[in-house]
Coordinates of C-alpha atoms in Angstrom, one line a residue:
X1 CA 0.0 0.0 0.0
X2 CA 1.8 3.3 -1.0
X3 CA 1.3 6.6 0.7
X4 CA -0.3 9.7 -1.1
X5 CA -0.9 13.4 0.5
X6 CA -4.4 15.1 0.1
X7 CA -4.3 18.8 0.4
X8 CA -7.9 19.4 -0.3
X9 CA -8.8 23.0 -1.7
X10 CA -8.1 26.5 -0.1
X11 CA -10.1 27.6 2.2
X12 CA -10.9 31.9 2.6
X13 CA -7.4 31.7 0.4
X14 CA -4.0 30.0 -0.6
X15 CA -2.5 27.6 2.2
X16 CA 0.9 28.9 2.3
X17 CA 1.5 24.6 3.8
X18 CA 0.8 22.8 0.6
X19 CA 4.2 23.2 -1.3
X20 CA 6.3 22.6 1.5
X21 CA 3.9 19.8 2.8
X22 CA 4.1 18.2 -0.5
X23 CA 7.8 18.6 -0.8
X24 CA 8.4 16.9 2.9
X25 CA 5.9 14.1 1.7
X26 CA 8.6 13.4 -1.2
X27 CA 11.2 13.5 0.8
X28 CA 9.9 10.6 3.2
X29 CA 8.6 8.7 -0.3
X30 CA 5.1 9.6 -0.6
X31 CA 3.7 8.3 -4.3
X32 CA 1.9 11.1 -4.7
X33 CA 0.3 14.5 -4.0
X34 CA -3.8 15.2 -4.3
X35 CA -5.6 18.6 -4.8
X36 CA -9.0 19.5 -4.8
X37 CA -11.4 21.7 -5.5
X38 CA -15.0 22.7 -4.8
X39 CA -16.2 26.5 -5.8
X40 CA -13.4 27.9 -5.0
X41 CA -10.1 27.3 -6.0
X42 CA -9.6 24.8 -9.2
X43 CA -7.6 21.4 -8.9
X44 CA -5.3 22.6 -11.9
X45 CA -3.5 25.5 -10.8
X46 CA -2.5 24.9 -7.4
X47 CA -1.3 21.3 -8.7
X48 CA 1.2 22.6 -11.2
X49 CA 2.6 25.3 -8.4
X50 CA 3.6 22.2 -6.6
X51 CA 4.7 20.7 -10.0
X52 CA 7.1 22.6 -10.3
X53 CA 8.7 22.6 -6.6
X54 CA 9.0 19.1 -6.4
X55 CA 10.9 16.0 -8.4
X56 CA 9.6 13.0 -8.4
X57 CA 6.3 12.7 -6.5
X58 CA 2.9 11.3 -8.7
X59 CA 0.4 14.7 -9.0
X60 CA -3.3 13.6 -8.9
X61 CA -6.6 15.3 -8.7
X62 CA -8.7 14.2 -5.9
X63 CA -11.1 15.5 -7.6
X64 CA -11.8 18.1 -10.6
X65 CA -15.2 18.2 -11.1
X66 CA -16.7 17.1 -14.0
X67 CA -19.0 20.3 -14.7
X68 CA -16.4 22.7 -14.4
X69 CA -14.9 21.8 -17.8
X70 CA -15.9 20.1 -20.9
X71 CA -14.2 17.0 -21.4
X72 CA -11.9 18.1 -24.0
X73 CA -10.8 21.3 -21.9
X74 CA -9.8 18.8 -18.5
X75 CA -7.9 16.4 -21.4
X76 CA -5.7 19.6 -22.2
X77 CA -5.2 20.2 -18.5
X78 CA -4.3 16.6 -17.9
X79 CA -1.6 16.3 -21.2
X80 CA -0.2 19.7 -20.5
X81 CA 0.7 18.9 -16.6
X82 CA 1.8 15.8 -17.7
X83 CA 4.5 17.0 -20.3
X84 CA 5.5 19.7 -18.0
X85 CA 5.9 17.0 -15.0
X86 CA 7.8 14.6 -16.8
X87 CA 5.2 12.5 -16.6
X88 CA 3.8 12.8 -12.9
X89 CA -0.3 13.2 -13.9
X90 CA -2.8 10.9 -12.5
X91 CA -6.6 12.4 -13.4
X92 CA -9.2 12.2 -10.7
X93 CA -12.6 13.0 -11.7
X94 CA -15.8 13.2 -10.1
X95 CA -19.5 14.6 -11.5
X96 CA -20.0 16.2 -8.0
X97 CA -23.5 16.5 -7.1
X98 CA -27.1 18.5 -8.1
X99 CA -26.4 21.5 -5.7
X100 CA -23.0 22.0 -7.1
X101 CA -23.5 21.5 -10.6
X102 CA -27.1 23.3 -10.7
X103 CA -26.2 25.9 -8.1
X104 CA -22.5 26.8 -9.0
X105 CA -21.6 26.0 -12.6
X106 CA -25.3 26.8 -13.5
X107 CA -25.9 24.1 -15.7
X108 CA -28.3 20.7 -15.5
X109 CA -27.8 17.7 -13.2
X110 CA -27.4 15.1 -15.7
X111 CA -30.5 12.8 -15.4
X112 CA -28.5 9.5 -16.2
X113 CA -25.2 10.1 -14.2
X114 CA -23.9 6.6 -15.4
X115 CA -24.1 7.8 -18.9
X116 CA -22.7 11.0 -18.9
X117 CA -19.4 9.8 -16.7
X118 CA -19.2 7.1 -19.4
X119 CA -19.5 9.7 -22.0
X120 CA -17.0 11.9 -20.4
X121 CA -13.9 9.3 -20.0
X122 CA -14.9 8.3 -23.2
X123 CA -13.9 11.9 -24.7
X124 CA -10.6 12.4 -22.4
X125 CA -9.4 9.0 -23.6
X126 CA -9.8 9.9 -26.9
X127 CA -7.5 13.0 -26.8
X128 CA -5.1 11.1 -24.7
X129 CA -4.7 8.3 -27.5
X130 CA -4.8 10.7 -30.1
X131 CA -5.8 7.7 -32.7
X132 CA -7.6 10.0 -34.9
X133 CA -10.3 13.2 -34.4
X134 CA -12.4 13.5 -31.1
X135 CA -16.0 11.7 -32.3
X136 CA -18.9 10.8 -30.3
X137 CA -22.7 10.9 -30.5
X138 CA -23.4 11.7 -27.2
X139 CA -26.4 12.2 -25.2
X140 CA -24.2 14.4 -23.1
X141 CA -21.2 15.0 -24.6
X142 CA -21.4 15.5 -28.8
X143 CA -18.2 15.9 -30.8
X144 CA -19.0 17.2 -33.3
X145 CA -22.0 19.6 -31.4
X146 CA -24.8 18.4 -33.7
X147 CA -27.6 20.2 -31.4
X148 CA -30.4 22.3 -33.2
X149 CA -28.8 25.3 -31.5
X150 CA -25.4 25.3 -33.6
X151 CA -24.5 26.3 -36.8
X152 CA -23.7 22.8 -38.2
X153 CA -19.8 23.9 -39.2
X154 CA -18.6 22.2 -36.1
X155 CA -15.3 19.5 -37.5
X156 CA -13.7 16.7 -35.7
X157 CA -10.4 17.5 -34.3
X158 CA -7.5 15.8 -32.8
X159 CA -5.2 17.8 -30.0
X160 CA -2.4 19.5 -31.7
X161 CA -0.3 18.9 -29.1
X162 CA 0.8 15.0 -28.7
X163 CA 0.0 13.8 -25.1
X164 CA 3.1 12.3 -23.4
X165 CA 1.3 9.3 -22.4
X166 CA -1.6 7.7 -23.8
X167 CA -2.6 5.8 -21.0
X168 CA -2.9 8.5 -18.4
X169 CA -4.0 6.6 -15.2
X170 CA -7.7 8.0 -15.0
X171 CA -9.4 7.5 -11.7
X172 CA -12.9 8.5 -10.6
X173 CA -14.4 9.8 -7.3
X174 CA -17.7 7.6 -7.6
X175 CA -20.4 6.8 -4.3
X176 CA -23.4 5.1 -5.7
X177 CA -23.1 1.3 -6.4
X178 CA -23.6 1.1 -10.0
X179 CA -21.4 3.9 -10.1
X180 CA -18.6 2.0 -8.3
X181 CA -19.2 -1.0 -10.3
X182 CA -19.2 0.8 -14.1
X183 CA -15.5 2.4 -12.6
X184 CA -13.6 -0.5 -12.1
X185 CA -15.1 -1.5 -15.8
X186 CA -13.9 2.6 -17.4
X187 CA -11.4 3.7 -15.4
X188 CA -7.7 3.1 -13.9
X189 CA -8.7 3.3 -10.5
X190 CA -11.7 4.5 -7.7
X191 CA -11.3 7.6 -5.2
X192 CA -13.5 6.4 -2.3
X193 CA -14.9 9.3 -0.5
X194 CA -15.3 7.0 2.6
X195 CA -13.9 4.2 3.4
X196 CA -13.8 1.8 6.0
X197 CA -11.0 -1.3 6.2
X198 CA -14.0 -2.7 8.8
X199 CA -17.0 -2.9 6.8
X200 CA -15.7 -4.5 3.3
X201 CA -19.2 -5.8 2.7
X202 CA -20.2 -2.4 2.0
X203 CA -18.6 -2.0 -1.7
X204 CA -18.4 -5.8 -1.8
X205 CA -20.6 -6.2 -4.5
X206 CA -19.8 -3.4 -6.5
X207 CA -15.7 -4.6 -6.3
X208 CA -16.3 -7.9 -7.2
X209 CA -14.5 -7.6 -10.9
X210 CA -11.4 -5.7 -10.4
X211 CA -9.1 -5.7 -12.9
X212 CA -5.3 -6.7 -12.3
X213 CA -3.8 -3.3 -11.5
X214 CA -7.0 -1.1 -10.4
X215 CA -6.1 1.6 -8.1
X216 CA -8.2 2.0 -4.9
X217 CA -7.5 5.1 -3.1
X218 CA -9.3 6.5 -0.4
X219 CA -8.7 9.4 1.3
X220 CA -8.1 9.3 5.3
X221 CA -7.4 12.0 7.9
X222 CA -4.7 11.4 10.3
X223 CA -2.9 12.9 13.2
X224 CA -0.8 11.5 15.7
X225 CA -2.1 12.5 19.2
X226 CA -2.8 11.4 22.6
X227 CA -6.3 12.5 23.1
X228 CA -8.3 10.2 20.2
X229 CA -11.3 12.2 20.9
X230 CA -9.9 15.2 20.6
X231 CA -8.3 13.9 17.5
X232 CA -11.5 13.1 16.1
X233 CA -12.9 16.5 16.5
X234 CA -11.9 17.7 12.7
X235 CA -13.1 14.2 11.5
X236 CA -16.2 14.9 12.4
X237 CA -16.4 18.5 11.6
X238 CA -15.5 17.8 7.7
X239 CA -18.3 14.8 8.0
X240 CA -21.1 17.2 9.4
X241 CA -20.3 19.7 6.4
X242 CA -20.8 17.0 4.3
X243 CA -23.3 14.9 5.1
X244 CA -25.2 18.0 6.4
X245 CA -24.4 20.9 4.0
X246 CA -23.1 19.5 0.7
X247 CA -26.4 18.4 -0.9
X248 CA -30.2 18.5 -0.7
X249 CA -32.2 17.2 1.6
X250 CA -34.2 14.9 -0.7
X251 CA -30.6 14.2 -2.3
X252 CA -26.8 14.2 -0.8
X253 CA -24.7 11.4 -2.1
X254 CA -22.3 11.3 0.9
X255 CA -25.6 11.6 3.8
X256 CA -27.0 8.4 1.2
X257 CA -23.3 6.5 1.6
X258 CA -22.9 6.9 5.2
X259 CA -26.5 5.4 5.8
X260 CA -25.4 2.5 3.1
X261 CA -22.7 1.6 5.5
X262 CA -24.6 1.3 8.0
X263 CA -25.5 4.4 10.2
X264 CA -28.9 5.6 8.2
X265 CA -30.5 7.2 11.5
X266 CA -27.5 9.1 12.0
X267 CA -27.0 10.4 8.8
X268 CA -30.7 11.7 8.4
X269 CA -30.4 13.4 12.2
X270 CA -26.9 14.9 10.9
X271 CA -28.6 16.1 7.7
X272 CA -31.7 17.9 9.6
X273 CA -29.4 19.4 12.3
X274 CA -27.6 20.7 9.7
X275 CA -30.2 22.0 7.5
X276 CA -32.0 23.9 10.5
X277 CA -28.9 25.7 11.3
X278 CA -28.0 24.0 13.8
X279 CA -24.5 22.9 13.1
X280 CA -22.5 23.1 15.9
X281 CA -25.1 20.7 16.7
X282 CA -24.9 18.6 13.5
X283 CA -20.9 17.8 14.1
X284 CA -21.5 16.9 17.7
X285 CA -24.1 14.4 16.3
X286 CA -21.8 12.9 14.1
X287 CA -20.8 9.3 15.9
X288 CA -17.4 8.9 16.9
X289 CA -17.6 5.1 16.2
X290 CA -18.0 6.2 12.2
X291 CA -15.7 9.0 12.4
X292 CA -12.9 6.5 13.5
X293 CA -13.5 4.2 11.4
X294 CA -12.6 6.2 8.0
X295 CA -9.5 7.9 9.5
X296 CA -6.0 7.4 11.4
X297 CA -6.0 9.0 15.1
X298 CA -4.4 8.2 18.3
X299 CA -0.9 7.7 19.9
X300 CA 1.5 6.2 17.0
X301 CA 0.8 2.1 18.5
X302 CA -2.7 2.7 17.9
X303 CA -2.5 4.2 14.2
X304 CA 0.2 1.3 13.5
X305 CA -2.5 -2.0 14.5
X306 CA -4.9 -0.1 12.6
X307 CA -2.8 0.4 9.5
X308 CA -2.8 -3.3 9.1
X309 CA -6.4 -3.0 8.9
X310 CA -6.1 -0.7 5.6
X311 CA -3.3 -2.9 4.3
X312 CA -5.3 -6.3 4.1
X313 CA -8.2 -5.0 1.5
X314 CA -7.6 -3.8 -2.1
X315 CA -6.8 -0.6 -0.7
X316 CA -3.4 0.6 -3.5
X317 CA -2.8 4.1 -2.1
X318 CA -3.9 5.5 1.3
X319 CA -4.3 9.4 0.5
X320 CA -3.6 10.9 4.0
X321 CA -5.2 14.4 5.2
X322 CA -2.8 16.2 7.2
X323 CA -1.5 19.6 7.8
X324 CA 1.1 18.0 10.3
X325 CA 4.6 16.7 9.1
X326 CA 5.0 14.8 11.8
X327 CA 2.1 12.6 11.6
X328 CA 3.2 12.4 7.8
X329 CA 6.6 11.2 8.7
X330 CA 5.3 8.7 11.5
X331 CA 3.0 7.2 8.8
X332 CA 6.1 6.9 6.6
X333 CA 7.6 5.0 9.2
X334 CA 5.2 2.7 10.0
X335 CA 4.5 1.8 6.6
X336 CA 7.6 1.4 5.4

């Protein structure tokens, strides 16, 4: 199981941590280094700012949305970091969800999710292979646009520039069973939002066919401390946000995942907390039992036994949240 170091997105504005955060994580042999984004900044930018301050280390979007670029225009992003990198990409993508899509990048919610991620890896491989001009007859995503709204002049092209690799490793951020199940078949490798090295059953089914050499890479806050509960505490802060805040009541992905493995009543009193303005509330509600499961926290024995736990699924890459270079050098340690 390799090590990889999730930095998120900015917060109110840059975090003057991440470049030397990712250069100490390839000094102690991380694999790689994850950025984010959400509406606010973009995956791309920050990522080649650390490109270019580091060596070696694997540079990966965990995740760019989806919506925030047509397929075509993330494929340029992808081949362009890669030649500057030496060849250091790994593309994470995710469709995000309703509120997002609808609410930020102002556009529909595909109706058939399934499709339009298809269609969308679909379009990035073909730039990436550069075989011939970027074709499709989408229901999403048309290359040519042939809708009754164009002028009809649009031509198939092929990048101009030739991509470095043609097999860019392609991962995607997907929550939903059927979701999970059409990415092992389309892509290089899953981002699990959550995951838990106790409760396999619960993506069981949907990992039943992995191919030989599929990534699995969840992401997992850690920090080495004495006090677990206190440890804890930003766990369950980022899981309130998200389970509360990050989706509609009739419709949050991450509230619908966290009841799917196994903590349903929980979830829906997090998600009406939350929605009533009670969040202080809505974190405290969050169950520490769940919370610990999906992350790394304690004294340095009790994140080592638990390691082991991650180590015997198909978990590849373990993408640690941390702001803390000691807890990123103790997790070197204990996995190396």
């Amino acid at each position: 199981m390799r090590l990889g170091l999730a930095l998120g997105y900015w917060g109110r504005g840059p975090s003057t941590d991440h470049v030397p955060l990712a250069q100490e994580a390839e000094r102690l042999g991380y694999h790689s280094v994850w950025t984010a984004e959400s509406w606010g900044s973009d995956a791309f930018t920050p990522l080649t700012w650390i490109a270019a301050r580091t060596t070696r280390i694997r540079l990966g979007t965990a995740i760019a949305q989806m919506a925030a670029r047509p397929p075509t225009t993330t494929a340029m992003h992808a081949l362009t970091l890669d030649h500057l990198s030496g060849g250091r990409m790994m593309l994470g993508l995710g469709l995000s969800g309703p509120q997002v899509v609808e609410g930020w990048y102002g556009r529909p919610f595909p109706k058939s999710p399934l499709t339009a991620t298809r269609e969308y890896v679909d379009v990035v491989r073909q730039v990436l292979r550069r075989e011939g001009p970027v074709e499709l007859d989408g229901r999403f995503h048309s290359h040519p646009y042939r809708g009754a709204d164009g002028t009809g002049l649009g031509k198939a092209l092929k990048p101009i520039t030739h991509p470095l690799r043609a097999e860019l490793p392609l991962l995607l951020g997907a929550e939903g069973p059927k979701n999970i199940a059409q990415t092992t078949r389309i892509a290089d490798g899953w981002l699990p939002l959550y995951w838990s090295p106790t409760r396999p059953q619960a993506y069981e089914a949907s990992l039943a066919d992995l191919p030989e050499g599929f990534l699995v890479a969840p992401m997992a806050r850690a920090h080495v401390c004495d006090d677990v509960a206190e440890g804890l505490l930003p766990v369950k802060a980022m899981l309130g946000f998200y389970i509360g805040g990050m989706g509609h009541s009739a419709r949050n992905f991450h509230a619908d995942l966290m009841a799917r493995m196994g903590f349903e009543e929980e979830a829906r009193r997090i998600q009406r907390l939350f929605l009533e303005g009670r969040r202080e509330e809505a974190v405290l509600a969050v169950p520490d039992a769940f919370a610990d499961e999906i992350s790394l926290v304690g004294p340095r024995e009790r994140i080592a036994e638990r390691l082991e736990l991650w180590r015997k699924g198909p978990v590849t890459d373990l993408l640690v949240l941390s702001p803390d270079p000691h807890t990123l050098r103790v997790l070197a340690e204990l996995n190396s």
